[in-house]
XYZ file of C-alpha atoms in Angstrom:
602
model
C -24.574 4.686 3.016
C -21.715 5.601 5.106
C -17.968 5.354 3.580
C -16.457 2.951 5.566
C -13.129 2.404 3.144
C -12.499 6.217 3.244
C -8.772 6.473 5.018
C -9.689 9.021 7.643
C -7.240 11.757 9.551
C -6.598 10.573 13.186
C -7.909 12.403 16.234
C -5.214 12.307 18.103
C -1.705 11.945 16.551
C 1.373 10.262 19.170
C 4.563 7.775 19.414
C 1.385 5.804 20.828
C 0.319 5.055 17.141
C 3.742 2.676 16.984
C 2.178 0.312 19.146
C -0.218 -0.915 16.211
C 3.160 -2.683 14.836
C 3.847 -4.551 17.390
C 1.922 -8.120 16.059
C 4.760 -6.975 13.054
C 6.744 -7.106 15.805
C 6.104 -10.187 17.870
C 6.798 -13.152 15.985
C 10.343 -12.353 16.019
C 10.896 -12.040 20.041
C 13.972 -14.466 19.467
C 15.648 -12.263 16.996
C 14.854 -8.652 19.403
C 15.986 -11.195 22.524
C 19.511 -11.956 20.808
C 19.945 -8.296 20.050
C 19.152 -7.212 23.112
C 21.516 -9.474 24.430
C 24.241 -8.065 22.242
C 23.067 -4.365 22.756
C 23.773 -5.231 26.593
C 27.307 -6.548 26.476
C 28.142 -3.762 23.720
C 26.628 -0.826 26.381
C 27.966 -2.768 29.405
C 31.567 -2.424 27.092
C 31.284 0.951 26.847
C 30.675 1.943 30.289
C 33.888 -0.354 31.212
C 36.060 1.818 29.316
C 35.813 5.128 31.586
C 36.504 2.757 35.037
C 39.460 1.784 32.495
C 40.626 5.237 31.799
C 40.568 5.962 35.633
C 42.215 2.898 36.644
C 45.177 3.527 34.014
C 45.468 7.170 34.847
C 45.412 6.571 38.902
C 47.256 3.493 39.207
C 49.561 3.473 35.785
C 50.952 7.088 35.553
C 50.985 7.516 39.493
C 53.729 7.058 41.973
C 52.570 3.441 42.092
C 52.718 2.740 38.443
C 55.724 4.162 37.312
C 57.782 1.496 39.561
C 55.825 -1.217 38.017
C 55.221 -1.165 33.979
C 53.500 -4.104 34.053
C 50.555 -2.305 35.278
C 50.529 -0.119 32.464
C 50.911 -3.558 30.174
C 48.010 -5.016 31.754
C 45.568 -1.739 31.894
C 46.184 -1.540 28.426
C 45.458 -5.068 27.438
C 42.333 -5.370 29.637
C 41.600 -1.903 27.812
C 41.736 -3.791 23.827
C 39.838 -6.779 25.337
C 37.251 -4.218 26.281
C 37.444 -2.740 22.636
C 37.059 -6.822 21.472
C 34.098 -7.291 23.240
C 32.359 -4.321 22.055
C 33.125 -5.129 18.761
C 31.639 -8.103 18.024
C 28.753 -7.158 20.324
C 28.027 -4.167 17.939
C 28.534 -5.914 14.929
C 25.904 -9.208 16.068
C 23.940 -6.106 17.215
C 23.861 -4.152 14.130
C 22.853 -7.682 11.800
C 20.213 -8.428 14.120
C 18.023 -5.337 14.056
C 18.977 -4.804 10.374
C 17.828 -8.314 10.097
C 14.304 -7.358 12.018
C 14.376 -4.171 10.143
C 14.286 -6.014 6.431
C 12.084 -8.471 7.636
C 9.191 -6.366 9.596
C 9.005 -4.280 6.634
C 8.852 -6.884 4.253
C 5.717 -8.436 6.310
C 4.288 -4.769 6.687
C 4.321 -4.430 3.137
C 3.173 -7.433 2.151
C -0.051 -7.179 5.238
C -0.889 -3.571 3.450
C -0.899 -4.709 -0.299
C -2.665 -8.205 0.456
C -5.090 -6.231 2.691
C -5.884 -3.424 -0.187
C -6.113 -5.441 -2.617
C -9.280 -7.326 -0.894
C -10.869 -3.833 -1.405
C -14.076 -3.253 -2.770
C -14.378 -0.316 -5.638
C -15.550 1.869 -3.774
C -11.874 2.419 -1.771
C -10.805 3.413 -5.016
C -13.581 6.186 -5.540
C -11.792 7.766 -2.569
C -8.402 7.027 -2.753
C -5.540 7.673 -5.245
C -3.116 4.670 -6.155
C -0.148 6.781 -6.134
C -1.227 7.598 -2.534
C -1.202 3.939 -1.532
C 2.372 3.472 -3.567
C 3.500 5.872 -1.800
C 2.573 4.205 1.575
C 3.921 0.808 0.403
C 7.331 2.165 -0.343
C 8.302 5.675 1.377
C 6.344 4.606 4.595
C 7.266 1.483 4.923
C 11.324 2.322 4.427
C 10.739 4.616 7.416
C 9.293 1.961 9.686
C 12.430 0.311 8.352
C 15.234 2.945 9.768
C 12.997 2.487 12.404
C 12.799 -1.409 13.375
C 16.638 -1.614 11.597
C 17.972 1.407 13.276
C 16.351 3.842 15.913
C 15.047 1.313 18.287
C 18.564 -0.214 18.613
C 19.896 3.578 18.581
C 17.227 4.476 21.117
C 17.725 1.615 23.688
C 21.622 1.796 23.095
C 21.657 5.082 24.160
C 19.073 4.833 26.688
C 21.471 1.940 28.618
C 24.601 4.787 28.087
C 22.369 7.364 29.401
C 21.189 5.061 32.601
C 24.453 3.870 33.387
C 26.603 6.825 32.562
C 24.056 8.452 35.415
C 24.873 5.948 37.301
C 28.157 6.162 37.368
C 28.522 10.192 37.448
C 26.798 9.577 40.830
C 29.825 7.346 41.486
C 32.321 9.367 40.656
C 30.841 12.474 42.117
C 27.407 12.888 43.488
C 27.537 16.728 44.094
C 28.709 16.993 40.418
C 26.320 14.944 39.383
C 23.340 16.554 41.208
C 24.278 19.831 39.101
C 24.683 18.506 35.840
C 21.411 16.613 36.224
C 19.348 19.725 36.748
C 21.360 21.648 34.019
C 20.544 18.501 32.050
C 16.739 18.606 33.062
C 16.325 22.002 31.984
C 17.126 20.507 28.147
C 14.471 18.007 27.604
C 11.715 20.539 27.571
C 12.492 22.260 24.898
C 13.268 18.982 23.079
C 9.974 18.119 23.848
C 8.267 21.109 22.349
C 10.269 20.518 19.182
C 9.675 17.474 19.087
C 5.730 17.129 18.469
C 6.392 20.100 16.016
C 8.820 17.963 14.143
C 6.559 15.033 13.874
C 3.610 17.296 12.589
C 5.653 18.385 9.533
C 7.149 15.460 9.124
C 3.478 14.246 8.507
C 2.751 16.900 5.906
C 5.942 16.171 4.634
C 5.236 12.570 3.901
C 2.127 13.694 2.851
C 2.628 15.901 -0.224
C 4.955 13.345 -1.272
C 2.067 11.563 -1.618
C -0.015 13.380 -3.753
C 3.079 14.001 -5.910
C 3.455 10.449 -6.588
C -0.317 10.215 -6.790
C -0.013 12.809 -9.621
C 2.926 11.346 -11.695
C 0.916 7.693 -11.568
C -2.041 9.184 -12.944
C -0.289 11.363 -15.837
C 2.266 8.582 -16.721
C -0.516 6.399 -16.945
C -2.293 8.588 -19.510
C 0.897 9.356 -21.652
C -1.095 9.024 -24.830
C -3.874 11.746 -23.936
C -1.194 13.767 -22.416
C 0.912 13.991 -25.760
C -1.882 13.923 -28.245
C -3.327 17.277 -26.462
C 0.478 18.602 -26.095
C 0.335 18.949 -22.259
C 3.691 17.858 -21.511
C 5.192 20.846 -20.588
C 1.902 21.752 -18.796
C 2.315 18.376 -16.828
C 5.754 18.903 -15.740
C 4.889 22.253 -14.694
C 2.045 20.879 -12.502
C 4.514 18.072 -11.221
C 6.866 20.538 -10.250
C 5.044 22.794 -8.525
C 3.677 19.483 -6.517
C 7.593 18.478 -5.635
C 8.299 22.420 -4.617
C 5.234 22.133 -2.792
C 6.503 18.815 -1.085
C 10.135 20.328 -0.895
C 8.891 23.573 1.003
C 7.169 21.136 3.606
C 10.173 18.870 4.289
C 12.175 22.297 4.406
C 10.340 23.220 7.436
C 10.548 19.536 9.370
C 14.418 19.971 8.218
C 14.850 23.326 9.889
C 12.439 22.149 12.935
C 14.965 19.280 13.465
C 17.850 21.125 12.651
C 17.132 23.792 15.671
C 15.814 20.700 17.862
C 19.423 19.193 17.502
C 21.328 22.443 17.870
C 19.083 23.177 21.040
C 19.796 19.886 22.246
C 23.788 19.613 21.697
C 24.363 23.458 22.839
C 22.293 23.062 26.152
C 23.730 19.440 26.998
C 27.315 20.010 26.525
C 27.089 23.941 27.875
C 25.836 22.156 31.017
C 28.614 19.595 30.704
C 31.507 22.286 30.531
C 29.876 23.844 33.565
C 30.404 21.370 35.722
C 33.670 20.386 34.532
C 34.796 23.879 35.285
C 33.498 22.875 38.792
C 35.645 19.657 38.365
C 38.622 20.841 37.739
C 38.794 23.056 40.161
C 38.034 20.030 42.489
C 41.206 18.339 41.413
C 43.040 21.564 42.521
C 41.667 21.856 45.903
C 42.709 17.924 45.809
C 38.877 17.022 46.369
C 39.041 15.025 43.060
C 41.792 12.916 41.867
C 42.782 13.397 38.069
C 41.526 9.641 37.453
C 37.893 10.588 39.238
C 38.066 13.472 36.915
C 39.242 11.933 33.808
C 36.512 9.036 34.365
C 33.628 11.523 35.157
C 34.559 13.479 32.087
C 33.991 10.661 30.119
C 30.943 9.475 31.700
C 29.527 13.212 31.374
C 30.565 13.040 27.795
C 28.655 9.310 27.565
C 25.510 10.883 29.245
C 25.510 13.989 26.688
C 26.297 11.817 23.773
C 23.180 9.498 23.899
C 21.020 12.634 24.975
C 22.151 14.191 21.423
C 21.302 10.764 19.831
C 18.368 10.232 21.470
C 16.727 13.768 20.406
C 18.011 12.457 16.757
C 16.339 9.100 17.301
C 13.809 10.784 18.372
C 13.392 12.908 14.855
C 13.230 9.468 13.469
C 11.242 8.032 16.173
C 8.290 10.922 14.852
C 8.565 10.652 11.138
C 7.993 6.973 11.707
C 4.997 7.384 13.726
C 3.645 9.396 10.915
C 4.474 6.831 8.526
C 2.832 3.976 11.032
C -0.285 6.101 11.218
C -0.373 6.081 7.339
C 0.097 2.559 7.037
C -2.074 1.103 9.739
C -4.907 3.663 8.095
C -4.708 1.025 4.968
C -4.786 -1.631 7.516
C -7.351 -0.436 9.211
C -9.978 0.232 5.957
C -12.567 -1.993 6.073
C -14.394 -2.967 2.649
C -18.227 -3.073 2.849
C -18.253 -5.983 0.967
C -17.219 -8.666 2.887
C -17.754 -12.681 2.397
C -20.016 -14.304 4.833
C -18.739 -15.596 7.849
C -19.900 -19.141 7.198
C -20.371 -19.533 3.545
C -23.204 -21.226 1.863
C -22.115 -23.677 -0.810
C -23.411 -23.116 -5.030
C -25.264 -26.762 -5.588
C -23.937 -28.689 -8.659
C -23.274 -27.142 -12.166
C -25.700 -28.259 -14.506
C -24.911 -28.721 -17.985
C -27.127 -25.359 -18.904
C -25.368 -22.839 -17.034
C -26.970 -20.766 -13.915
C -30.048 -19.522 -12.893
C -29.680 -15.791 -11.540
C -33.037 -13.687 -9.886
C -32.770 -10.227 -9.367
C -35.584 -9.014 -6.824
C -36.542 -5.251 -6.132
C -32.868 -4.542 -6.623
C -31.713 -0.606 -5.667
C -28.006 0.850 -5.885
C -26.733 4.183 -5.441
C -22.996 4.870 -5.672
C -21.200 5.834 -2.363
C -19.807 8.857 -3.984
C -23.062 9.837 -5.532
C -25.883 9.038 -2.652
C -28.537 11.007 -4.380
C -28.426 9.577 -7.895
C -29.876 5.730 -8.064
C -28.281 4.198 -10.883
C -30.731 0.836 -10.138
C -34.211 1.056 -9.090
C -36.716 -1.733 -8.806
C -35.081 -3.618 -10.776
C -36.375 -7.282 -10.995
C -35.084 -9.869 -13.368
C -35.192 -14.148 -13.645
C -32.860 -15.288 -16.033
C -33.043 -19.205 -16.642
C -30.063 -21.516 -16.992
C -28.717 -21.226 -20.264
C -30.318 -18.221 -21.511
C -28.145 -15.206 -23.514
C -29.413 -11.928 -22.150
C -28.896 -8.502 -24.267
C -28.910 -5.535 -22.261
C -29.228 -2.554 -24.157
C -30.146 1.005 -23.532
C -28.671 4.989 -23.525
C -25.228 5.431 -21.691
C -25.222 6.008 -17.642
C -29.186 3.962 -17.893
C -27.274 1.162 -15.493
C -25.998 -1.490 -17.506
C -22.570 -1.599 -16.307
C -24.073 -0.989 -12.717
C -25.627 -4.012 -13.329
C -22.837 -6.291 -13.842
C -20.532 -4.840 -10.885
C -23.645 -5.500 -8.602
C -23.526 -9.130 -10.031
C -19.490 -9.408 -9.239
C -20.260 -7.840 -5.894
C -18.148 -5.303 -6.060
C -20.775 -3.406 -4.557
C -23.556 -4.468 -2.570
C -27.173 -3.080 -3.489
C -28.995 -0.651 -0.485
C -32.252 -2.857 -1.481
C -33.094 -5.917 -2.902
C -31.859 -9.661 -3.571
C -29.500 -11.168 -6.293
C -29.331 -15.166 -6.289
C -27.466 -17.083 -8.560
C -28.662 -20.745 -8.437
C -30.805 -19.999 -5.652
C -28.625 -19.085 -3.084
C -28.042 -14.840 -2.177
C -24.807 -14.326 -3.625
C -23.938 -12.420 -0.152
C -24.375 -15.913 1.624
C -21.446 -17.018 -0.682
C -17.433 -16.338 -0.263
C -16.505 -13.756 -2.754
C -14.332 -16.594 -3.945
C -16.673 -18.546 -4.690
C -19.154 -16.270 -6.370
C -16.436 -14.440 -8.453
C -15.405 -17.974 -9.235
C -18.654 -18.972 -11.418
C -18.691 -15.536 -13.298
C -16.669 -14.864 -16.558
C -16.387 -10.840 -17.476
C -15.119 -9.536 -20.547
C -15.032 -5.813 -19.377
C -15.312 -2.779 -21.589
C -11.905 -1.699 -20.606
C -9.631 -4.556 -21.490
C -6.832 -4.856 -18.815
C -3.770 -6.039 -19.963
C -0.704 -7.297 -17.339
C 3.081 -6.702 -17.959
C 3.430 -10.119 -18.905
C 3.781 -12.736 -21.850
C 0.620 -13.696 -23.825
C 0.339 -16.849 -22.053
C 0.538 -15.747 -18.710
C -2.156 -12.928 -19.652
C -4.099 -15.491 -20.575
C -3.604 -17.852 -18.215
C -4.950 -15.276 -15.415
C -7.805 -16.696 -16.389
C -7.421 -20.089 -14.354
C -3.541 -20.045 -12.977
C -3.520 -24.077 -12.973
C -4.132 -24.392 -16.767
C -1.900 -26.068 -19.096
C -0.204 -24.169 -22.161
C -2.625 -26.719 -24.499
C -5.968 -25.561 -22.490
C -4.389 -21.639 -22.992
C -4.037 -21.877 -26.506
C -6.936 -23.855 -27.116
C -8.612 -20.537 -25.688
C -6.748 -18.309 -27.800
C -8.083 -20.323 -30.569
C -11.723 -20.386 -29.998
C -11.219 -15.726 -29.086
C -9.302 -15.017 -32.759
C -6.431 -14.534 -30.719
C -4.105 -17.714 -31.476
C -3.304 -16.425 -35.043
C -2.060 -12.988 -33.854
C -0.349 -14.373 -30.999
C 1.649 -16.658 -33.414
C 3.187 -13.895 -35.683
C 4.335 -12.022 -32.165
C 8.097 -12.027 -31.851
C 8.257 -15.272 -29.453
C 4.684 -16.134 -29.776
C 2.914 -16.715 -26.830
C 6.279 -15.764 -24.669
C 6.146 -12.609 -26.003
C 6.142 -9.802 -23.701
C 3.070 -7.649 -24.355
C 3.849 -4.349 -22.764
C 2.588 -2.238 -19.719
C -0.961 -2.463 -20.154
C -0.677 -4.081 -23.395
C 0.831 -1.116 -25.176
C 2.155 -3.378 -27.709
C -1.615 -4.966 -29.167
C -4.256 -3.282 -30.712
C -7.365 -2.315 -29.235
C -8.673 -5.659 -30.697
C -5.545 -7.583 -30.260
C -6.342 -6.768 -26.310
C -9.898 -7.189 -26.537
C -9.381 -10.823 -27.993
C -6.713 -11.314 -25.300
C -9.293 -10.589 -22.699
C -12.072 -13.243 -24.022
C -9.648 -15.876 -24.194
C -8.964 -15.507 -20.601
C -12.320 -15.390 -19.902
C -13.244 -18.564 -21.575
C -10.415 -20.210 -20.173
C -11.403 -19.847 -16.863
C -15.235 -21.549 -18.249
C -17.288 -19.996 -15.673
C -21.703 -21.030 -15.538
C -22.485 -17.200 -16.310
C -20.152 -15.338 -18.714
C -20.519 -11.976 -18.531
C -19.919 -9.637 -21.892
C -19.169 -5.720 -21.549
C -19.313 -4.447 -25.234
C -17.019 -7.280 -25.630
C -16.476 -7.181 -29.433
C -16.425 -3.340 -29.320
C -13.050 -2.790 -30.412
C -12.961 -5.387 -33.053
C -13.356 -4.414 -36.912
C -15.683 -6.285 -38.742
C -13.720 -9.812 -39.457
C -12.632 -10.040 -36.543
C -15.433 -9.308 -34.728
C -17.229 -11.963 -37.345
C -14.381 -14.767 -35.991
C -14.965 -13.637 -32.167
C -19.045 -13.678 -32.492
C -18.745 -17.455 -33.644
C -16.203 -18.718 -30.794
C -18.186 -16.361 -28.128
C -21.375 -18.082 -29.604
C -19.639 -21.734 -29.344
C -18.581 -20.127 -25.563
C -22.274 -19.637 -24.618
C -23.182 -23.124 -25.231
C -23.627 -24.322 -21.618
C -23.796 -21.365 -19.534
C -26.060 -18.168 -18.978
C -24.725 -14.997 -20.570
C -25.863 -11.570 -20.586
C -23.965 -8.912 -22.849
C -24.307 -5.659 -22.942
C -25.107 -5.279 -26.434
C -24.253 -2.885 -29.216
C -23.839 -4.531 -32.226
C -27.305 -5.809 -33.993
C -26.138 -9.009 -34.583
C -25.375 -9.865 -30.753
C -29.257 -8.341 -30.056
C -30.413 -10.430 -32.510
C -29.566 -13.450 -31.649
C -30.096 -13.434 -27.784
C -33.462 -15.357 -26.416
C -34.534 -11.756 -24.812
C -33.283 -8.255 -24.895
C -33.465 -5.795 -21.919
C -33.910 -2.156 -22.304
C -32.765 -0.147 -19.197
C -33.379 3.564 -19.066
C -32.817 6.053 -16.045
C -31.537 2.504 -13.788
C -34.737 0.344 -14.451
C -36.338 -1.751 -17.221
C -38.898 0.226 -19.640
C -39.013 -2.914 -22.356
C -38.306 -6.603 -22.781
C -38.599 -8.870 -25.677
C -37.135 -9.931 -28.662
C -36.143 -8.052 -31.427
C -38.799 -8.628 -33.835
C -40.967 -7.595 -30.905
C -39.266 -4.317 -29.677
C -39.187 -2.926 -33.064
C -42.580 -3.700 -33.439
C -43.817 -1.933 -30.198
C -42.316 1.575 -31.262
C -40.564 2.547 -27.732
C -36.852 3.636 -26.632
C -35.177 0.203 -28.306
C -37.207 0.577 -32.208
C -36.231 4.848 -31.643
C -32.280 3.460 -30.934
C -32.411 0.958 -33.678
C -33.802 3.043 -36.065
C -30.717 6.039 -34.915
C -28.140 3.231 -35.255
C -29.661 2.238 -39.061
C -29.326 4.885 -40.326
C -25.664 6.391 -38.927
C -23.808 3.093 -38.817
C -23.259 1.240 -41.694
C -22.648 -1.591 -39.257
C -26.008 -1.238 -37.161
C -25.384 -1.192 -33.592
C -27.256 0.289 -30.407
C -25.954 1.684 -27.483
């Protein structure tokens, strides 16, 4: 099966890649219209201010303006309304792409997230989550400078550099002709800098990445960390991953360094060239000293927004890597997908579901030659409890992600009422199953709210009324603030039972036709797990349930138990029956008698 969610390195890496923001981009052609507006009348300002200086020079301090002052008076006024102008046009500029810069990456962010999050498993067998933080917060605050800064930079500069050309050719077109070779002769080696800058600023951005990827997965695993004494081990490791990262960015920094030295050096040594040639214009009274005095500044305009530009462009590149990066995520498409045009479940009945497994064969993506299912067939009847026992890795779990669709099998048919659960929405499908996984996950959040994940439109009375019927209300109660208490990341503040309980209250809040059970009472000692077997056994009136088993107790009381082994079943029956027929279940029964003082199977 190919890996379709795997984020995969470009062929080809250009500025080109920046066009895959633009529908970020377009719904906000009325805010990029009024900034362009205001970039216009703050460039147009700008380029005023030379003719100014030239005016002022030529007609204020020469034999014409020194009989009348009021020249001077009035150059200098229209000179401070030019100032006025480009003022406010900057300022309205400067809010209006900062504006678009907030707000593009706030929709870029929220697209990536709301788009990864739709992911099947399997992304995550590929992909770090401290790689796709990373993405979400360092990438996206480049596209940011970006949006909010270097476009307006870049098309500020580019209206300077056009009509500073423009206006050399004015002033002087045999000048100008000269400086714009010299000028030429600059952009090449900008050029080759350039795609050398936005290669390390890729790697850069890059080993950030796995940095961040590394300090997610060690902070999340704090307790392991400490209990084996690996801290200093760990922050060896994470240091060597930032001196790693720093190295990389060391090199972009000198790359762009040298591009920006390159470019300032060449530009204005071709500047002072042809000012040399200037000035000794004016002598030989080619030139007047206003003509000179307004090409100077023009030359200086033109060199100025060539020295930006090469610095937008260093921004221009580390955003392109950062676009690529994101619009990767974007572009990850989850092999589990809901139909196009959903089938519809038929009524509940007051039993629970009906679920058929037919011929039913799964591989993992990241393990292609190892079936964890094969041939596996199953008919489970509307209100029927399910054990599923059998040796670790023989499938069980397997089982119930197959059921979730979190993966899809390679062979084989799964219908729940009837219907192929891949002719249903994921919605809906995931919205008639229950699962009380092995791994309890608990949010940052109060107890209520944890609880209340379970159906987000339930009342406090239908939350507790959960709590009650998973052994959880009582616990909950002697909490600091009860069921507003804060429960820590990941629940760090409940037992292993405390959580466990937790996570079956949520589950029977949301009252789902099949209820799913992963080792749920596995954490629980034995009164607890007494007071949780009684309100999961109250919980099972009405619906189909299969548990993967490991206590005797569940076994015992289910209608049939399932023994998988190697990804396929090798007994069925009841207990009585198993026992009797001397195979894999009576050999793990008889292992758990007789090391458990609690029997339990595995």
């Amino acid at each position: 099966m190919t890996d379709t969610t795997t984020i995969k390195e470009p062929q080809k890496r250009s500025l080109a890649t920046l066009a895959g923001l633009i529908p970020f981009l377009s719904p906000y052609k009325r805010q990029f219209v009024l900034a362009g507006l205001a970039l216009i009348v703050a460039a147009g300002a700008t380029l005023a201010i030379p003719y100014a200086f030239r005016q002022m020079i030529d007609l204020g301090f020469g034999g014409k303006g020194i009989s009348n002052p009021t020249h001077i008076d009035l150059y200098f006024l229209a000179l401070f309304g030019v100032a006025c102008v480009m003022g406010v046009a900057a300022a309205a500029r400067f809010y209006m792409v900062s504006w678009l810069g907030e707000r593009v990456t706030a929709d870029l962010r929220s697209a990536v997230y709301s788009h990864v999050v739709t992911q099947s498993p399997q992304f995550f067998e590929t992909t770090k989550t401290g790689e796709v933080l990373s993405r979400l917060t360092a990438d996206t605050t480049l596209i940011q400078t970006l949006v909010g800064t270097s476009i307006s930079m870049a098309l500020r500069n580019g209206l300077l550099f056009a009509g500073g050309l423009i206006m050399l050719f004015v002033s002087s077109a045999k000048l100008s002709v000269i400086i714009i070779v010299m000028l030429a002769l600059v952009v090449l080696p900008i050029i080759m800098f350039g795609r050398r800058v936005r290669k390390l600023s890729r790697a850069s951005q890059d080993r950030v990445a796995d940095a961040s990827a590394m300090a997610g997965e060690i902070l999340n695993a704090m307790p392991t960390v400490q209990a084996y004494t690996h801290e200093t081990i760990e922050s060896q490791r994470f240091s060597g991953a930032i001196e790693h990262s720093f190295q990389t960015a060391l090199q972009r920094i000198r790359a762009r360094s040298l591009l920006t030295m390159m470019a300032i050096l060449l530009t204005f040594g071709a500047i002072v060239f042809v000012l040399w040639l200037g000035a000794h214009a004016v002598i030989q009274g080619r030139m007047s000293g206003g003509e000179l005095g307004q090409f100077i500044l023009y030359a200086a305009l033109v060199a100025s927004s060539i020295g930006a530009l090469s610095e937008v462009m260093g921004d221009t590149q580390r955003a392109a890597g950062a676009a690529e990066r994101l619009l990767e995520l974007l572009a990850a498409k989850s092999p589990v997908q809901s139909a196009s045009h959903p089938a519809a479940l038929p009524p509940r009945t007051a039993q629970g579901a009906a679920l058929i497994l037919d011929d039913v064969a799964f591989h993992y993506p990241s393990r292609p030659d190892t079936l964890s299912l094969t041939h596996f067939s199953l008919s489970i009847n509307p209100g029927e409890t399910i054990a599923i026992v059998g040796p670790s890795g023989a499938g069980k779990t397997t089982l119930f992600q197959l059921l979730m669709r979190f993966y899809d099998p390679q062979q084989g048919t799964i219908k729940l009422d009837g219907v192929d659960i891949k002719s249903l929405s994921l919605h809906t499908l995931r919205n008639a199953i229950g699962i009380v996984p092995q791994d309890t996950v608990i949010f940052s959040a109060n107890a209520m709210d944890n609880i209340r994940y379970g159906r987000v439109g339930a009342s406090d009375d239908e939350v507790i009324a959960a709590a009650k019927m998973a052994a959880a209300d009582e616990f909950i109660q002697r909490l600091p603030n009860g069921y507003q208490s804060f429960l820590g990341e990941r629940g760090v503040r409940l037992s292993g039972g405390q959580r466990q309980r937790i996570a079956i209250a949520r589950a029977l809040l949301k009252n789902p036709p099949l209820l799913l059970l992963d080792e749920a009472t596995s954490a629980l000692d034995a009164e607890s797990e007494r007071v949780v077997q009684g309100a999961l056994e109250a919980a099972m009136v009405g619906r189909t349930t299969l548990v993967i088993a490991h206590r005797l107790a569940t076994v015992q009381r289910a209608d049939r138990i399932i023994v998988l082994e190697h990804g396929h079943i090798v007994e069925t029956g009841t207990h009585a029956s198993l026992v009797a027929q001397g195979g894999l279940y009576a050999s793990l029964a008889a292992l758990q008698f007789n090391t458990d003082s609690q029997p339990s199977i595995r």
